[in-house]
Amino acid sequence: MKAKIAKWCDEWRMAALGIILSTRKPKFWVSFLIVFIVFGTLLNLLSDGFGSINLFFALDFGGKIDILWTNFLALFGVGRTFLDWLMPFALALLQGTLISLIIFIWKKRIKNNRTKSSDIQNAGIAATLALLGSGCPTCGTALITPIISSIFSSGSYAIAGTISGIITIIAIIILLLSIKKVGLEAYVIIKDEQWRKKRDDRPKE
């Protein structure tokens, strides 16, 4: 058991190092910022269920821009309580990190003529669960509220809030496990490249 725990901790340590080493690449931050802003803004937009979506499509171009700007600012806590801000921010942060790592590794795999779709699938599953579970933690609203309301006539908001919380937790777990897996692979790839570079730079006898 101790050996398994030590191995698990060591894998997380190497995954963290892989993430840190990946962040030294400027292209990592380009993809991260795009995913973080788009996904985080979308999560905040959907935090009140379909109400904000219906309002968004009902307004003119200026109104749409205003809604998007408001939800963009909400990603950084403007106009939000701490609990309402924390979950969308954490999900956007994790999703941005995962997608950026996947893109980083995908480019490395292309060089070696090796591709794999499981990481992209995990990222898509986590993103879908995060969007489905998006909602205000304090008021319990979510995209699944209309579905719950059609099944239960009373207490639908409380039930929806509980279910959305569970779905969000599952999304976070998938994101963390996926980040660990991809971060570990990034660490191996980067260290392998560093070793090869040192080997090639050695003076030949």
PDB file of C-alpha atoms in Angstrom:
ATOM      1  CA  MET A   1       0.000   0.000   0.000  1.00  0.00           C
ATOM      2  CA  LYS A   2       2.809   2.409   0.925  1.00  0.00           C
ATOM      3  CA  ALA A   3       4.507   1.680  -2.398  1.00  0.00           C
ATOM      4  CA  LYS A   4       1.309   2.463  -4.308  1.00  0.00           C
ATOM      5  CA  ILE A   5       0.816   5.717  -2.405  1.00  0.00           C
ATOM      6  CA  ALA A   6       4.443   6.688  -3.004  1.00  0.00           C
ATOM      7  CA  LYS A   7       4.067   5.901  -6.716  1.00  0.00           C
ATOM      8  CA  TRP A   8       0.822   7.903  -6.905  1.00  0.00           C
ATOM      9  CA  CYS A   9       2.449  10.914  -5.214  1.00  0.00           C
ATOM     10  CA  ASP A  10       5.499  10.629  -7.465  1.00  0.00           C
ATOM     11  CA  GLU A  11       3.280  10.595 -10.563  1.00  0.00           C
ATOM     12  CA  TRP A  12       1.517  13.761  -9.378  1.00  0.00           C
ATOM     13  CA  ARG A  13       4.876  15.388  -8.707  1.00  0.00           C
ATOM     14  CA  MET A  14       6.131  14.578 -12.212  1.00  0.00           C
ATOM     15  CA  ALA A  15       2.804  15.690 -13.718  1.00  0.00           C
ATOM     16  CA  ALA A  16       3.127  19.021 -11.882  1.00  0.00           C
ATOM     17  CA  LEU A  17       6.669  19.407 -13.202  1.00  0.00           C
ATOM     18  CA  GLY A  18       5.419  18.582 -16.688  1.00  0.00           C
ATOM     19  CA  ILE A  19       2.830  21.351 -16.422  1.00  0.00           C
ATOM     20  CA  ILE A  20       5.420  23.828 -15.147  1.00  0.00           C
ATOM     21  CA  LEU A  21       7.833  22.959 -17.958  1.00  0.00           C
ATOM     22  CA  SER A  22       5.024  23.253 -20.519  1.00  0.00           C
ATOM     23  CA  THR A  23       4.139  26.745 -19.301  1.00  0.00           C
ATOM     24  CA  ARG A  24       7.588  27.913 -20.374  1.00  0.00           C
ATOM     25  CA  LYS A  25       6.384  27.647 -23.967  1.00  0.00           C
ATOM     26  CA  PRO A  26       4.662  30.878 -25.119  1.00  0.00           C
ATOM     27  CA  LYS A  27       2.242  28.913 -27.320  1.00  0.00           C
ATOM     28  CA  PHE A  28       0.951  27.159 -24.211  1.00  0.00           C
ATOM     29  CA  TRP A  29      -0.329  30.474 -22.853  1.00  0.00           C
ATOM     30  CA  VAL A  30      -1.995  31.396 -26.135  1.00  0.00           C
ATOM     31  CA  SER A  31      -4.197  28.289 -26.131  1.00  0.00           C
ATOM     32  CA  PHE A  32      -4.686  28.502 -22.353  1.00  0.00           C
ATOM     33  CA  LEU A  33      -5.968  32.077 -22.410  1.00  0.00           C
ATOM     34  CA  ILE A  34      -8.329  31.363 -25.310  1.00  0.00           C
ATOM     35  CA  VAL A  35      -9.880  28.303 -23.631  1.00  0.00           C
ATOM     36  CA  PHE A  36      -9.905  29.915 -20.180  1.00  0.00           C
ATOM     37  CA  ILE A  37     -11.711  33.061 -21.347  1.00  0.00           C
ATOM     38  CA  VAL A  38     -14.173  31.385 -23.726  1.00  0.00           C
ATOM     39  CA  PHE A  39     -15.040  28.479 -21.437  1.00  0.00           C
ATOM     40  CA  GLY A  40     -15.164  30.630 -18.289  1.00  0.00           C
ATOM     41  CA  THR A  41     -17.387  33.250 -19.931  1.00  0.00           C
ATOM     42  CA  LEU A  42     -19.698  30.506 -21.190  1.00  0.00           C
ATOM     43  CA  LEU A  43     -19.931  28.922 -17.734  1.00  0.00           C
ATOM     44  CA  ASN A  44     -20.933  32.254 -16.202  1.00  0.00           C
ATOM     45  CA  LEU A  45     -23.406  32.884 -19.012  1.00  0.00           C
ATOM     46  CA  LEU A  46     -25.073  29.549 -18.297  1.00  0.00           C
ATOM     47  CA  SER A  47     -25.011  29.962 -14.522  1.00  0.00           C
ATOM     48  CA  ASP A  48     -28.656  31.085 -14.507  1.00  0.00           C
ATOM     49  CA  GLY A  49     -29.848  28.372 -16.857  1.00  0.00           C
ATOM     50  CA  PHE A  50     -31.641  29.211 -20.081  1.00  0.00           C
ATOM     51  CA  GLY A  51     -32.740  32.678 -18.920  1.00  0.00           C
ATOM     52  CA  SER A  52     -29.491  34.368 -19.882  1.00  0.00           C
ATOM     53  CA  ILE A  53     -29.359  32.470 -23.172  1.00  0.00           C
ATOM     54  CA  ASN A  54     -32.872  33.551 -24.142  1.00  0.00           C
ATOM     55  CA  LEU A  55     -32.069  37.140 -23.192  1.00  0.00           C
ATOM     56  CA  PHE A  56     -28.826  37.001 -25.170  1.00  0.00           C
ATOM     57  CA  PHE A  57     -30.580  36.033 -28.397  1.00  0.00           C
ATOM     58  CA  ALA A  58     -33.405  38.522 -27.808  1.00  0.00           C
ATOM     59  CA  LEU A  59     -31.101  41.561 -27.583  1.00  0.00           C
ATOM     60  CA  ASP A  60     -29.433  43.497 -30.355  1.00  0.00           C
ATOM     61  CA  PHE A  61     -25.704  43.382 -31.079  1.00  0.00           C
ATOM     62  CA  GLY A  62     -24.872  45.975 -28.432  1.00  0.00           C
ATOM     63  CA  GLY A  63     -26.886  44.091 -25.834  1.00  0.00           C
ATOM     64  CA  LYS A  64     -25.136  40.838 -26.708  1.00  0.00           C
ATOM     65  CA  ILE A  65     -21.737  42.479 -26.290  1.00  0.00           C
ATOM     66  CA  ASP A  66     -22.812  43.888 -22.922  1.00  0.00           C
ATOM     67  CA  ILE A  67     -23.902  40.449 -21.685  1.00  0.00           C
ATOM     68  CA  LEU A  68     -20.691  38.839 -22.858  1.00  0.00           C
ATOM     69  CA  TRP A  69     -18.618  41.576 -21.218  1.00  0.00           C
ATOM     70  CA  THR A  70     -20.540  41.222 -17.948  1.00  0.00           C
ATOM     71  CA  ASN A  71     -19.981  37.463 -17.875  1.00  0.00           C
ATOM     72  CA  PHE A  72     -16.341  37.917 -18.838  1.00  0.00           C
ATOM     73  CA  LEU A  73     -15.868  40.207 -15.840  1.00  0.00           C
ATOM     74  CA  ALA A  74     -17.761  37.681 -13.695  1.00  0.00           C
ATOM     75  CA  LEU A  75     -15.007  35.190 -14.485  1.00  0.00           C
ATOM     76  CA  PHE A  76     -12.740  37.382 -12.347  1.00  0.00           C
ATOM     77  CA  GLY A  77     -15.286  37.845  -9.570  1.00  0.00           C
ATOM     78  CA  VAL A  78     -16.871  41.125 -10.634  1.00  0.00           C
ATOM     79  CA  GLY A  79     -20.511  41.144  -9.537  1.00  0.00           C
ATOM     80  CA  ARG A  80     -20.282  37.641  -8.059  1.00  0.00           C
ATOM     81  CA  THR A  81     -20.155  36.291  -4.529  1.00  0.00           C
ATOM     82  CA  PHE A  82     -17.132  34.196  -3.655  1.00  0.00           C
ATOM     83  CA  LEU A  83     -18.976  30.859  -4.030  1.00  0.00           C
ATOM     84  CA  ASP A  84     -20.581  31.872  -7.326  1.00  0.00           C
ATOM     85  CA  TRP A  85     -17.172  32.933  -8.664  1.00  0.00           C
ATOM     86  CA  LEU A  86     -15.010  30.093  -7.372  1.00  0.00           C
ATOM     87  CA  MET A  87     -16.476  27.102  -9.238  1.00  0.00           C
ATOM     88  CA  PRO A  88     -16.614  28.597 -12.776  1.00  0.00           C
ATOM     89  CA  PHE A  89     -13.117  30.026 -12.295  1.00  0.00           C
ATOM     90  CA  ALA A  90     -11.699  26.684 -11.107  1.00  0.00           C
ATOM     91  CA  LEU A  91     -13.383  24.776 -13.933  1.00  0.00           C
ATOM     92  CA  ALA A  92     -12.149  27.249 -16.557  1.00  0.00           C
ATOM     93  CA  LEU A  93      -8.641  27.106 -15.087  1.00  0.00           C
ATOM     94  CA  LEU A  94      -8.548  23.306 -15.162  1.00  0.00           C
ATOM     95  CA  GLN A  95     -10.112  23.067 -18.623  1.00  0.00           C
ATOM     96  CA  GLY A  96      -7.691  25.639 -20.033  1.00  0.00           C
ATOM     97  CA  THR A  97      -4.735  23.765 -18.553  1.00  0.00           C
ATOM     98  CA  LEU A  98      -5.941  20.403 -19.890  1.00  0.00           C
ATOM     99  CA  ILE A  99      -6.640  21.613 -23.430  1.00  0.00           C
ATOM    100  CA  SER A 100      -3.321  23.472 -23.602  1.00  0.00           C
ATOM    101  CA  LEU A 101      -1.433  20.374 -22.467  1.00  0.00           C
ATOM    102  CA  ILE A 102      -3.292  18.231 -25.006  1.00  0.00           C
ATOM    103  CA  ILE A 103      -2.368  20.651 -27.805  1.00  0.00           C
ATOM    104  CA  PHE A 104       1.251  20.698 -26.611  1.00  0.00           C
ATOM    105  CA  ILE A 105       1.484  16.893 -26.573  1.00  0.00           C
ATOM    106  CA  TRP A 106      -0.462  16.535 -29.813  1.00  0.00           C
ATOM    107  CA  LYS A 107       2.134  18.647 -31.623  1.00  0.00           C
ATOM    108  CA  LYS A 108       4.902  16.515 -30.145  1.00  0.00           C
ATOM    109  CA  ARG A 109       3.132  13.336 -31.229  1.00  0.00           C
ATOM    110  CA  ILE A 110       2.808  14.592 -34.792  1.00  0.00           C
ATOM    111  CA  LYS A 111       6.588  14.729 -34.994  1.00  0.00           C
ATOM    112  CA  ASN A 112       6.702  11.069 -33.982  1.00  0.00           C
ATOM    113  CA  ASN A 113       3.728  10.116 -36.173  1.00  0.00           C
ATOM    114  CA  ARG A 114       1.715   9.066 -33.133  1.00  0.00           C
ATOM    115  CA  THR A 115      -1.745  10.388 -32.334  1.00  0.00           C
ATOM    116  CA  LYS A 116      -4.245   9.447 -29.661  1.00  0.00           C
ATOM    117  CA  SER A 117      -7.838  10.621 -29.164  1.00  0.00           C
ATOM    118  CA  SER A 118      -8.541   9.461 -25.597  1.00  0.00           C
ATOM    119  CA  ASP A 119      -7.232  12.694 -24.027  1.00  0.00           C
ATOM    120  CA  ILE A 120      -9.426  14.826 -26.290  1.00  0.00           C
ATOM    121  CA  GLN A 121     -12.418  12.635 -25.455  1.00  0.00           C
ATOM    122  CA  ASN A 122     -11.796  13.042 -21.719  1.00  0.00           C
ATOM    123  CA  ALA A 123     -11.531  16.809 -22.131  1.00  0.00           C
ATOM    124  CA  GLY A 124     -14.816  16.853 -24.053  1.00  0.00           C
ATOM    125  CA  ILE A 125     -16.585  14.745 -21.430  1.00  0.00           C
ATOM    126  CA  ALA A 126     -15.335  16.981 -18.624  1.00  0.00           C
ATOM    127  CA  ALA A 127     -16.361  20.126 -20.514  1.00  0.00           C
ATOM    128  CA  THR A 128     -19.848  18.737 -21.173  1.00  0.00           C
ATOM    129  CA  LEU A 129     -20.322  17.777 -17.526  1.00  0.00           C
ATOM    130  CA  ALA A 130     -19.048  21.170 -16.395  1.00  0.00           C
ATOM    131  CA  LEU A 131     -21.494  22.974 -18.687  1.00  0.00           C
ATOM    132  CA  LEU A 132     -24.374  20.725 -17.666  1.00  0.00           C
ATOM    133  CA  GLY A 133     -23.628  21.222 -14.007  1.00  0.00           C
ATOM    134  CA  SER A 134     -23.006  24.951 -14.314  1.00  0.00           C
ATOM    135  CA  GLY A 135     -25.142  26.942 -11.976  1.00  0.00           C
ATOM    136  CA  CYS A 136     -25.234  29.242  -9.018  1.00  0.00           C
ATOM    137  CA  PRO A 137     -24.061  27.272  -5.933  1.00  0.00           C
ATOM    138  CA  THR A 138     -26.108  29.467  -3.620  1.00  0.00           C
ATOM    139  CA  CYS A 139     -29.418  29.465  -5.510  1.00  0.00           C
ATOM    140  CA  GLY A 140     -29.203  25.991  -7.030  1.00  0.00           C
ATOM    141  CA  THR A 141     -30.186  26.948 -10.575  1.00  0.00           C
ATOM    142  CA  ALA A 142     -28.659  25.028 -13.467  1.00  0.00           C
ATOM    143  CA  LEU A 143     -29.281  23.920 -17.021  1.00  0.00           C
ATOM    144  CA  ILE A 144     -30.809  20.698 -15.724  1.00  0.00           C
ATOM    145  CA  THR A 145     -33.502  22.551 -13.725  1.00  0.00           C
ATOM    146  CA  PRO A 146     -36.094  22.410 -16.558  1.00  0.00           C
ATOM    147  CA  ILE A 147     -35.510  18.664 -16.862  1.00  0.00           C
ATOM    148  CA  ILE A 148     -35.915  18.129 -13.137  1.00  0.00           C
ATOM    149  CA  SER A 149     -38.970  20.388 -13.059  1.00  0.00           C
ATOM    150  CA  SER A 150     -40.702  18.230 -15.658  1.00  0.00           C
ATOM    151  CA  ILE A 151     -40.238  15.180 -13.431  1.00  0.00           C
ATOM    152  CA  PHE A 152     -40.744  16.627  -9.972  1.00  0.00           C
ATOM    153  CA  SER A 153     -43.472  19.168  -9.317  1.00  0.00           C
ATOM    154  CA  SER A 154     -41.951  20.521  -6.125  1.00  0.00           C
ATOM    155  CA  GLY A 155     -38.472  21.070  -4.796  1.00  0.00           C
ATOM    156  CA  SER A 156     -37.052  21.058  -8.300  1.00  0.00           C
ATOM    157  CA  TYR A 157     -34.520  23.821  -7.573  1.00  0.00           C
ATOM    158  CA  ALA A 158     -33.129  21.992  -4.541  1.00  0.00           C
ATOM    159  CA  ILE A 159     -32.926  18.699  -6.443  1.00  0.00           C
ATOM    160  CA  ALA A 160     -31.350  20.359  -9.476  1.00  0.00           C
ATOM    161  CA  GLY A 161     -28.840  22.133  -7.269  1.00  0.00           C
ATOM    162  CA  THR A 162     -27.816  18.841  -5.648  1.00  0.00           C
ATOM    163  CA  ILE A 163     -27.529  16.991  -8.970  1.00  0.00           C
ATOM    164  CA  SER A 164     -25.632  19.841 -10.647  1.00  0.00           C
ATOM    165  CA  GLY A 165     -23.225  19.863  -7.701  1.00  0.00           C
ATOM    166  CA  ILE A 166     -22.592  16.131  -8.112  1.00  0.00           C
ATOM    167  CA  ILE A 167     -22.099  16.518 -11.877  1.00  0.00           C
ATOM    168  CA  THR A 168     -19.664  19.383 -11.300  1.00  0.00           C
ATOM    169  CA  ILE A 169     -17.657  17.298  -8.817  1.00  0.00           C
ATOM    170  CA  ILE A 170     -17.461  14.470 -11.366  1.00  0.00           C
ATOM    171  CA  ALA A 171     -16.270  16.973 -13.989  1.00  0.00           C
ATOM    172  CA  ILE A 172     -13.542  18.232 -11.653  1.00  0.00           C
ATOM    173  CA  ILE A 173     -12.391  14.677 -10.910  1.00  0.00           C
ATOM    174  CA  ILE A 174     -12.192  13.854 -14.630  1.00  0.00           C
ATOM    175  CA  LEU A 175     -10.290  17.081 -15.272  1.00  0.00           C
ATOM    176  CA  LEU A 176      -7.780  16.440 -12.484  1.00  0.00           C
ATOM    177  CA  LEU A 177      -7.150  12.825 -13.494  1.00  0.00           C
ATOM    178  CA  SER A 178      -6.807  13.841 -17.146  1.00  0.00           C
ATOM    179  CA  ILE A 179      -4.408  16.670 -16.240  1.00  0.00           C
ATOM    180  CA  LYS A 180      -2.339  14.201 -14.202  1.00  0.00           C
ATOM    181  CA  LYS A 181      -2.143  11.796 -17.133  1.00  0.00           C
ATOM    182  CA  VAL A 182      -1.350  14.440 -19.742  1.00  0.00           C
ATOM    183  CA  GLY A 183       1.004  16.341 -17.444  1.00  0.00           C
ATOM    184  CA  LEU A 184       2.947  13.147 -16.790  1.00  0.00           C
ATOM    185  CA  GLU A 185       3.281  12.530 -20.517  1.00  0.00           C
ATOM    186  CA  ALA A 186       4.399  16.131 -21.062  1.00  0.00           C
ATOM    187  CA  TYR A 187       7.083  15.621 -18.408  1.00  0.00           C
ATOM    188  CA  VAL A 188       8.352  12.456 -20.124  1.00  0.00           C
ATOM    189  CA  ILE A 189       8.391  14.131 -23.549  1.00  0.00           C
ATOM    190  CA  ILE A 190      10.208  17.246 -22.338  1.00  0.00           C
ATOM    191  CA  LYS A 191      12.788  15.294 -20.346  1.00  0.00           C
ATOM    192  CA  ASP A 192      13.362  12.977 -23.289  1.00  0.00           C
ATOM    193  CA  GLU A 193      13.944  15.980 -25.581  1.00  0.00           C
ATOM    194  CA  GLN A 194      16.350  17.513 -23.068  1.00  0.00           C
ATOM    195  CA  TRP A 195      18.281  14.255 -22.823  1.00  0.00           C
ATOM    196  CA  ARG A 196      18.472  13.897 -26.608  1.00  0.00           C
ATOM    197  CA  LYS A 197      19.650  17.489 -26.968  1.00  0.00           C
ATOM    198  CA  LYS A 198      22.419  16.959 -24.416  1.00  0.00           C
ATOM    199  CA  ARG A 199      23.419  13.748 -26.181  1.00  0.00           C
ATOM    200  CA  ASP A 200      23.564  15.477 -29.578  1.00  0.00           C
ATOM    201  CA  ASP A 201      25.526  18.402 -28.159  1.00  0.00           C
ATOM    202  CA  ARG A 202      28.264  16.176 -26.773  1.00  0.00           C
ATOM    203  CA  PRO A 203      31.503  16.489 -28.706  1.00  0.00           C
ATOM    204  CA  LYS A 204      32.066  13.485 -30.910  1.00  0.00           C
ATOM    205  CA  GLU A 205      35.294  11.634 -30.419  1.00  0.00           C
TER     206      GLU A 205
END
